[in-house]
Coordinates of C-alpha atoms in Angstrom, one line a residue:
M1120 CA 15.8 80.9 81.8
A1121 CA 16.9 82.2 78.4
A1122 CA 20.7 82.3 77.9
T1123 CA 22.1 85.7 77.7
A1124 CA 23.9 86.6 74.4
P1125 CA 27.7 86.9 75.0
V1126 CA 29.1 90.5 74.8
H1127 CA 31.8 91.1 72.4
P1128 CA 35.1 92.3 74.1
V1129 CA 34.8 95.6 72.3
D1130 CA 31.4 96.2 73.8
E1131 CA 32.3 95.1 77.5
V1132 CA 32.2 97.6 80.1
P1133 CA 34.9 97.1 82.8
P1134 CA 34.5 98.2 86.5
L1135 CA 34.9 101.9 87.3
R1136 CA 38.3 101.5 88.8
Q1137 CA 39.5 99.6 85.7
L1138 CA 38.0 102.1 83.5
A1139 CA 39.8 104.9 85.1
A1140 CA 43.2 103.2 85.2
F1141 CA 42.9 101.9 81.6
G1142 CA 41.7 105.3 80.4
L1143 CA 44.5 107.3 82.1
Q1144 CA 46.9 104.9 80.5
H1145 CA 45.6 105.9 77.1
V1146 CA 45.8 109.5 78.0
L1147 CA 49.4 109.3 79.0
A1148 CA 50.2 107.5 75.8
M1149 CA 49.0 110.0 73.4
Y1150 CA 49.3 113.3 75.4
A1151 CA 52.7 114.4 74.3
G1152 CA 51.8 113.9 70.7
A1153 CA 48.5 115.6 71.3
V1154 CA 49.8 118.9 72.7
A1155 CA 52.9 118.9 70.3
V1156 CA 50.9 120.1 67.3
P1157 CA 49.5 123.4 68.9
L1158 CA 53.0 124.0 70.4
I1159 CA 54.8 123.8 67.0
V1160 CA 52.1 125.6 65.1
G1161 CA 51.8 128.5 67.7
G1162 CA 55.5 128.5 68.3
A1163 CA 56.1 129.2 64.5
M1164 CA 53.6 131.8 64.5
K1165 CA 55.2 133.4 67.7
L1166 CA 51.9 133.5 69.7
S1167 CA 52.0 134.7 73.2
P1168 CA 52.3 132.2 76.2
A1169 CA 48.5 133.0 76.9
D1170 CA 47.5 132.1 73.3
L1171 CA 49.7 129.0 73.3
A1172 CA 48.1 127.8 76.6
Y1173 CA 44.6 128.5 75.0
L1174 CA 45.4 126.4 71.9
I1175 CA 46.6 123.4 74.1
T1176 CA 43.5 123.5 76.3
A1177 CA 41.2 123.8 73.3
D1178 CA 43.1 120.8 71.7
L1179 CA 42.7 118.7 74.6
L1180 CA 39.0 119.5 74.9
V1181 CA 38.3 118.6 71.2
C1182 CA 40.6 115.5 71.4
G1183 CA 38.2 114.2 74.1
V1184 CA 35.1 115.2 72.3
A1185 CA 36.5 113.5 69.0
T1186 CA 37.4 110.3 70.9
L1187 CA 33.9 110.0 72.4
I1188 CA 32.3 110.5 69.0
Q1189 CA 34.6 107.9 67.6
C1190 CA 34.1 105.2 70.5
V1191 CA 30.7 105.8 71.4
G1192 CA 29.2 106.9 68.2
F1193 CA 25.8 108.3 67.0
W1194 CA 23.9 107.6 64.1
R1195 CA 26.5 107.2 61.1
F1196 CA 29.3 108.8 63.0
G1197 CA 31.9 106.7 64.8
V1198 CA 33.5 103.3 64.2
R1199 CA 32.7 102.2 67.7
L1200 CA 36.2 100.7 68.3
P1201 CA 38.8 101.6 70.9
I1202 CA 40.3 104.5 68.8
M1203 CA 41.9 107.6 70.4
Q1204 CA 41.7 110.9 68.4
G1205 CA 44.3 113.5 68.3
C1206 CA 45.7 116.4 66.0
T1207 CA 47.5 115.0 62.9
F1208 CA 51.1 115.8 62.3
A1209 CA 50.5 115.6 58.5
A1210 CA 48.8 119.1 58.8
V1211 CA 51.7 120.7 60.7
S1212 CA 53.8 121.9 57.8
P1213 CA 50.9 123.3 55.7
M1214 CA 49.4 125.1 58.8
V1215 CA 52.7 126.8 59.6
L1216 CA 53.0 127.9 56.1
I1217 CA 49.5 129.2 55.9
G1218 CA 49.8 130.9 59.4
T1219 CA 53.1 132.5 58.7
T1220 CA 52.5 133.8 55.1
G1221 CA 49.8 136.5 56.0
G1222 CA 46.7 134.3 56.5
G1223 CA 47.2 133.7 60.2
L1224 CA 45.0 131.5 62.5
P1225 CA 41.6 132.5 60.7
A1226 CA 43.0 131.1 57.3
I1227 CA 44.0 128.0 59.1
Y1228 CA 40.7 127.4 60.6
G1229 CA 38.8 128.2 57.4
S1230 CA 40.7 125.6 55.6
V1231 CA 40.4 123.1 58.5
I1232 CA 36.6 123.4 58.4
V1233 CA 36.4 122.9 54.6
A1234 CA 38.7 119.9 54.9
G1235 CA 36.5 118.3 57.5
L1236 CA 33.5 118.7 55.5
A1237 CA 35.3 117.1 52.6
I1238 CA 36.2 114.1 54.6
V1239 CA 32.6 113.7 55.7
L1240 CA 31.6 113.7 52.0
L1241 CA 34.3 111.4 50.9
A1242 CA 33.9 108.8 53.7
P1243 CA 31.5 106.5 51.9
V1244 CA 33.8 106.3 48.9
F1245 CA 36.8 105.1 51.2
G1246 CA 34.3 102.7 52.8
R1247 CA 33.8 101.0 49.5
L1248 CA 37.6 100.6 48.9
L1249 CA 38.0 97.9 51.7
R1250 CA 38.1 95.1 49.1
F1251 CA 41.5 96.5 48.1
F1252 CA 42.9 95.8 51.7
P1253 CA 43.7 92.2 52.0
P1254 CA 46.1 91.0 54.7
L1255 CA 48.8 91.7 52.3
V1256 CA 48.2 95.5 52.5
T1257 CA 46.9 95.8 56.1
G1258 CA 49.6 93.7 57.5
T1259 CA 52.2 95.9 55.6
V1260 CA 50.6 99.1 56.6
I1261 CA 50.4 98.1 60.4
L1262 CA 54.1 97.3 60.2
V1263 CA 54.9 100.5 58.6
I1264 CA 52.8 102.4 61.4
G1265 CA 54.9 100.7 64.1
V1266 CA 58.3 101.2 62.5
S1267 CA 57.6 104.9 61.7
L1268 CA 56.6 105.5 65.2
L1269 CA 59.7 104.1 66.9
P1270 CA 61.9 107.2 66.2
V1271 CA 59.3 109.1 68.2
A1272 CA 59.8 106.9 71.2
G1273 CA 63.6 107.2 70.5
N1274 CA 63.5 110.9 70.7
W1275 CA 61.5 110.8 73.8
A1276 CA 63.9 108.4 75.5
A1277 CA 66.8 110.7 74.6
G1278 CA 65.2 113.7 76.4
G1279 CA 62.8 115.0 73.7
A1280 CA 63.7 116.5 70.4
G1281 CA 65.3 119.9 70.8
S1282 CA 66.0 119.7 74.5
E1283 CA 69.3 120.8 75.8
D1284 CA 70.2 117.5 77.4
F1285 CA 69.1 115.4 74.4
G1286 CA 71.0 112.1 74.3
E1287 CA 72.4 112.3 77.9
P1288 CA 73.1 108.9 79.4
R1289 CA 70.8 109.7 82.4
N1290 CA 67.8 110.3 80.0
L1291 CA 68.4 107.0 78.5
A1292 CA 68.9 105.3 81.8
L1293 CA 65.6 106.4 83.0
A1294 CA 63.9 105.3 79.9
A1295 CA 65.5 101.9 80.1
F1296 CA 64.3 101.8 83.8
V1297 CA 60.7 102.5 82.8
L1298 CA 61.0 99.8 79.9
A1299 CA 62.2 97.3 82.4
V1300 CA 59.3 98.2 84.9
V1301 CA 56.8 97.8 82.1
L1302 CA 58.2 94.5 81.1
G1303 CA 58.5 93.2 84.7
V1304 CA 54.9 94.2 85.5
Q1305 CA 53.6 92.7 82.3
R1306 CA 55.3 89.3 83.1
F1307 CA 55.1 88.9 86.7
A1308 CA 52.1 91.1 88.0
P1309 CA 48.6 89.7 88.4
A1310 CA 46.3 89.8 85.4
F1311 CA 44.7 93.3 86.1
L1312 CA 47.9 94.9 87.2
S1313 CA 49.7 93.5 84.1
R1314 CA 47.1 95.1 81.8
T1315 CA 48.1 98.4 83.3
A1316 CA 51.8 97.9 82.9
V1317 CA 52.4 101.1 80.9
L1318 CA 50.6 103.2 83.5
V1319 CA 52.5 101.5 86.4
G1320 CA 55.7 102.0 84.5
I1321 CA 55.1 105.7 83.8
A1322 CA 54.0 106.2 87.4
V1323 CA 57.1 104.6 88.8
G1324 CA 59.3 106.5 86.3
L1325 CA 57.8 109.7 87.4
A1326 CA 58.2 108.9 91.1
V1327 CA 61.9 108.2 90.3
A1328 CA 62.4 111.3 88.0
V1329 CA 61.1 113.9 90.4
P1330 CA 63.9 113.6 93.1
F1331 CA 66.6 113.5 90.2
G1332 CA 65.3 116.7 88.8
F1333 CA 63.9 115.5 85.6
T1334 CA 60.7 117.4 85.8
D1335 CA 59.4 120.7 87.2
F1336 CA 55.8 121.1 88.5
G1337 CA 56.2 124.9 88.5
G1338 CA 53.8 125.1 85.6
V1339 CA 51.0 123.6 87.8
A1340 CA 50.8 126.6 90.1
D1341 CA 50.8 129.0 87.2
A1342 CA 47.9 127.2 85.4
D1343 CA 44.1 128.3 85.8
W1344 CA 41.7 126.1 87.6
V1345 CA 39.0 126.4 84.9
G1346 CA 39.3 127.2 81.2
V1347 CA 36.7 127.0 78.6
S1348 CA 37.3 127.2 74.8
T1349 CA 34.8 129.4 72.9
P1350 CA 34.1 129.3 69.1
F1351 CA 36.2 131.4 66.8
H1352 CA 38.2 132.8 69.8
F1353 CA 40.9 134.1 67.3
G1354 CA 38.3 135.7 64.9
A1355 CA 36.1 134.6 62.2
P1356 CA 37.5 132.0 59.7
A1357 CA 38.9 133.1 56.5
F1358 CA 38.4 131.0 53.4
E1359 CA 41.5 131.2 51.1
T1360 CA 41.8 129.1 48.1
S1361 CA 45.4 128.2 48.3
A1362 CA 45.1 127.3 52.0
I1363 CA 42.1 125.2 51.3
V1364 CA 43.8 123.3 48.6
S1365 CA 46.8 122.5 50.7
M1366 CA 44.4 121.1 53.6
L1367 CA 42.4 119.2 51.1
V1368 CA 45.6 117.2 50.4
V1369 CA 46.1 116.8 54.1
A1370 CA 42.6 115.5 54.4
L1371 CA 43.3 112.7 52.0
V1372 CA 46.5 111.7 53.7
T1373 CA 44.7 111.7 57.1
M1374 CA 42.0 109.5 55.6
T1375 CA 44.5 107.0 54.5
E1376 CA 46.3 107.1 57.9
T1377 CA 43.0 106.6 59.8
T1378 CA 41.9 103.7 57.5
G1379 CA 45.1 102.0 58.3
D1380 CA 44.6 102.6 62.1
L1381 CA 41.0 101.4 62.0
I1382 CA 41.8 98.2 60.1
A1383 CA 44.7 97.6 62.4
V1384 CA 42.4 98.1 65.6
G1385 CA 39.9 95.7 63.9
E1386 CA 42.4 93.0 63.5
M1387 CA 43.5 93.3 67.1
T1388 CA 40.0 93.4 68.7
G1389 CA 38.4 90.8 66.6
R1390 CA 35.9 93.1 65.1
R1391 CA 37.3 93.5 61.5
A1392 CA 36.4 96.9 59.7
R1393 CA 33.5 96.7 57.2
P1394 CA 32.8 99.1 54.5
R1395 CA 30.1 100.8 56.6
S1396 CA 32.0 101.0 59.8
L1397 CA 35.1 102.3 58.1
A1398 CA 32.9 105.1 56.5
D1399 CA 31.4 105.8 59.9
G1400 CA 35.0 106.1 61.4
L1401 CA 36.1 108.4 58.6
R1402 CA 33.0 110.6 59.1
A1403 CA 33.7 111.0 62.7
D1404 CA 37.2 112.2 61.7
G1405 CA 35.7 114.8 59.5
L1406 CA 33.2 116.0 62.1
S1407 CA 36.1 116.3 64.7
T1408 CA 38.0 118.3 62.0
V1409 CA 35.1 120.6 61.5
L1410 CA 34.7 121.1 65.4
G1411 CA 38.6 121.6 65.5
G1412 CA 38.0 124.5 63.1
V1413 CA 35.4 126.0 65.2
F1414 CA 36.9 125.6 68.6
N1415 CA 40.3 126.9 67.7
T1416 CA 42.3 123.7 67.0
F1417 CA 43.3 121.5 64.2
P1418 CA 42.6 118.5 62.1
Y1419 CA 42.0 115.3 63.9
T1420 CA 42.9 111.6 63.1
A1421 CA 43.3 108.2 64.7
Y1422 CA 46.3 107.9 67.0
A1423 CA 48.5 105.1 66.1
Q1424 CA 50.3 105.0 69.4
N1425 CA 47.1 104.0 71.2
V1426 CA 46.6 101.2 68.6
G1427 CA 49.9 99.7 70.1
L1428 CA 48.5 100.1 73.6
V1429 CA 45.4 98.2 72.7
G1430 CA 47.5 95.4 71.3
M1431 CA 50.0 95.3 74.2
T1432 CA 47.4 95.3 77.1
R1433 CA 44.8 93.3 75.1
V1434 CA 42.1 95.4 76.6
R1435 CA 39.7 95.8 73.7
S1436 CA 36.8 97.6 75.4
R1437 CA 36.0 100.8 73.5
W1438 CA 34.5 102.2 76.8
V1439 CA 37.9 102.3 78.2
V1440 CA 39.0 104.6 75.3
A1441 CA 35.9 106.5 75.9
A1442 CA 36.8 106.9 79.5
A1443 CA 40.2 108.3 78.3
G1444 CA 38.1 110.8 76.1
G1445 CA 36.1 111.8 79.2
I1446 CA 39.6 112.5 80.9
L1447 CA 40.7 114.7 78.0
V1448 CA 37.7 116.7 78.2
L1449 CA 38.4 117.3 81.8
L1450 CA 42.0 118.2 81.1
G1451 CA 40.7 120.7 78.4
L1452 CA 38.3 122.3 81.0
L1453 CA 40.7 122.1 83.9
P1454 CA 44.1 123.5 82.7
K1455 CA 45.6 122.8 86.2
L1456 CA 45.2 119.0 85.7
G1457 CA 46.6 119.3 82.2
A1458 CA 49.7 120.9 83.5
V1459 CA 50.2 117.8 86.0
V1460 CA 50.0 115.4 83.0
A1461 CA 52.4 117.6 81.0
A1462 CA 55.1 117.5 83.8
V1463 CA 55.6 113.7 82.9
P1464 CA 59.3 113.8 81.4
A1465 CA 59.9 112.7 77.9
P1466 CA 62.3 109.9 78.9
V1467 CA 59.6 108.3 80.9
L1468 CA 57.2 108.3 77.9
G1469 CA 60.0 107.1 75.7
G1470 CA 60.6 103.9 77.9
A1471 CA 56.9 103.0 77.5
G1472 CA 56.7 104.1 73.9
L1473 CA 59.2 101.6 72.8
V1474 CA 57.1 98.7 74.0
M1475 CA 53.8 100.2 72.5
F1476 CA 55.2 101.2 69.2
G1477 CA 57.1 97.9 68.8
T1478 CA 53.8 96.1 69.5
V1479 CA 52.2 97.8 66.6
A1480 CA 54.9 96.5 64.3
A1481 CA 54.9 93.0 65.7
S1482 CA 50.9 93.1 65.0
G1483 CA 51.7 93.9 61.4
L1484 CA 54.0 90.9 61.2
R1485 CA 51.2 88.7 62.7
T1486 CA 48.9 89.8 60.1
L1487 CA 51.4 89.2 57.3
A1488 CA 51.7 85.6 58.6
E1489 CA 48.1 85.0 56.8
V1490 CA 49.7 85.8 53.5
D1491 CA 51.1 83.4 51.0
F1492 CA 54.6 84.4 49.7
R1493 CA 55.2 81.4 47.3
G1494 CA 54.8 81.7 43.6
N1495 CA 53.8 85.4 43.6
H1496 CA 55.2 88.9 44.1
N1497 CA 54.0 89.5 47.6
L1498 CA 57.5 89.8 49.0
T1499 CA 58.2 92.6 46.6
V1500 CA 55.0 94.4 47.6
V1501 CA 55.9 94.3 51.3
A1502 CA 59.7 95.0 50.7
V1503 CA 59.1 98.2 48.5
S1504 CA 56.2 99.5 50.8
V1505 CA 58.2 99.3 53.9
A1506 CA 61.1 100.6 52.3
M1507 CA 59.0 103.6 51.1
G1508 CA 57.4 104.0 54.5
V1509 CA 60.7 104.1 56.4
L1510 CA 62.5 106.4 53.9
P1511 CA 61.2 109.6 55.0
V1512 CA 61.5 108.6 58.7
G1513 CA 65.2 107.7 58.3
V1514 CA 66.0 110.6 56.1
P1515 CA 63.5 113.5 57.0
A1516 CA 64.9 115.9 54.3
V1517 CA 64.8 113.3 51.4
Y1518 CA 61.8 115.1 49.7
E1519 CA 62.8 118.8 50.7
K1520 CA 63.1 120.0 47.1
F1521 CA 59.7 118.6 45.9
P1522 CA 56.5 120.6 45.7
D1523 CA 54.4 121.1 49.0
W1524 CA 51.6 118.9 48.0
F1525 CA 54.1 115.9 47.3
R1526 CA 55.8 116.4 50.6
T1527 CA 52.5 116.5 52.5
V1528 CA 51.7 113.0 51.3
M1529 CA 55.2 111.5 51.2
N1530 CA 56.9 113.0 54.2
S1531 CA 54.7 110.9 56.4
G1532 CA 56.1 107.4 56.4
I1533 CA 52.5 105.9 57.4
S1534 CA 50.8 107.5 54.1
A1535 CA 53.9 106.8 52.0
G1536 CA 54.0 103.2 52.9
Y1537 CA 50.2 103.0 52.7
V1538 CA 50.0 104.5 49.2
T1539 CA 52.9 102.2 48.0
A1540 CA 51.2 99.0 49.3
I1541 CA 47.8 99.8 47.7
V1542 CA 49.4 100.6 44.3
L1543 CA 51.6 97.6 44.3
N1544 CA 49.0 95.3 45.3
L1545 CA 46.8 96.5 42.5
L1546 CA 49.7 96.1 40.1
F1547 CA 50.7 92.5 41.0
N1548 CA 47.3 91.1 42.4
H1549 CA 44.6 92.8 40.5
L1550 CA 45.6 93.9 37.0
P1551 CA 46.0 91.2 34.5
G1552 CA 49.4 90.5 33.1
R1553 CA 51.8 87.8 31.9
G1554 CA 53.3 85.5 34.5
R1555 CA 50.9 86.7 37.1
S1556 CA 50.1 84.3 39.9
D1557 CA 47.1 85.2 42.2
V1558 CA 47.0 81.9 43.9
G1559 CA 50.0 80.4 45.4
E1560 CA 50.9 76.7 45.5
T1561 CA 48.8 76.1 48.6
G1562 CA 45.6 77.5 46.8
R1563 CA 45.5 80.5 49.2
L1564 CA 45.2 84.1 47.6
A1565 CA 48.3 85.8 46.8
G1566 CA 47.1 88.7 49.1
G1567 CA 45.9 86.7 51.8
G1568 CA 42.6 84.9 52.3
V1569 CA 40.9 82.5 49.8
E1570 CA 40.9 82.4 46.0
E1571 CA 38.8 85.3 44.3
G1572 CA 39.3 87.2 47.6
V1573 CA 40.8 90.1 45.7
E1574 CA 37.5 90.6 43.9
K1575 CA 35.3 90.5 47.1
P1576 CA 35.0 92.8 50.0
R1577 CA 37.1 91.7 53.0
E1578 CA 34.1 90.8 55.1
E1579 CA 33.1 88.1 52.5
V1580 CA 36.6 86.4 52.6
V1581 CA 36.5 83.2 54.9

């Protein structure tokens, strides 16, 4: 009998019960971030509670569809890796500005549709730039992604930014308890259960939170059973030049962030991104963003918090994340289910988030271990890139006096570190100059890989 070809872990389909458990784990990891964008934008525009609820259900529905496009893929759309999609925070400030200065939601959606089309057209260009992402750059970017997300987990652990009881010891105690449960399950539980450590931690944390009054399920009773998002619910899109220009800047930022996430997941799963697959992933981002503009929601990008979950659980199947996309579609069509998930208190998510986001940073360090730091300037590239990435995270108002386009790019720690790493790698490892040493004492390429690796696409490097 002919031997069956081995299936790559990315393409494995786990049993149904595992698909459901692992998929729900991914949904819980990204849910708070997913609903935050419509809440912030709708709140700034002073929308009614009914309109806010509509934005959230529309967002969840398109999140699920976007995730399915990215994981399952069709034709040249979708990277076919375990990537969760969600609304990008890079677009929040420009959208609030567009929505509150007279353009309203129609102007937002018009600019979002144009930005999505631009991403689809620019995707092949970004795909060809993969040669400029050696381990020096990818490791630095992954490290910055993890570090820049840690404050998000910290805010959750303290009770959620803006909450009345922010920083109360009981919030931090609950987060610490969840963290302990996650670590205990991961260390001592059987193999399958250890891979659902985040889900178990959140479930146990929720069970403890309810009797102590951390959460209120009153919103579940008020939510509708069925809700369907219809195209252009808030009116036909308006195409205003200033709004389109600002959203095109956001599109470039989200493309750089998604590129970093795709490369990170490729490293973690053993299926490294190629120029074609990278372009396919970005094309899926663009299509999802166009769908967002049509179905009353916002631009979409890969979610870095779920990158950390892939690294922590070591569950590499894209079908697990596709199952998470299916759950999000259900949440978007059944608002009552969405209300149940929304009732998970922030400290519970914070305890789990500390592990997940720390895992992303640790994965970056693992990638940087491939880089030779002797006889070259690679240490400077990493040092300055991490510093630029952490700066807007540690000092959020540092670029407050700069133009909007500059703030859109540099206020995101991920995109700031990403751009810096690319520029410095080009400066020190690609451009000719006196005293430049591309190859360290061991003969390894300065940026990681082998000699001449900076001149070849990543997939050609042994």
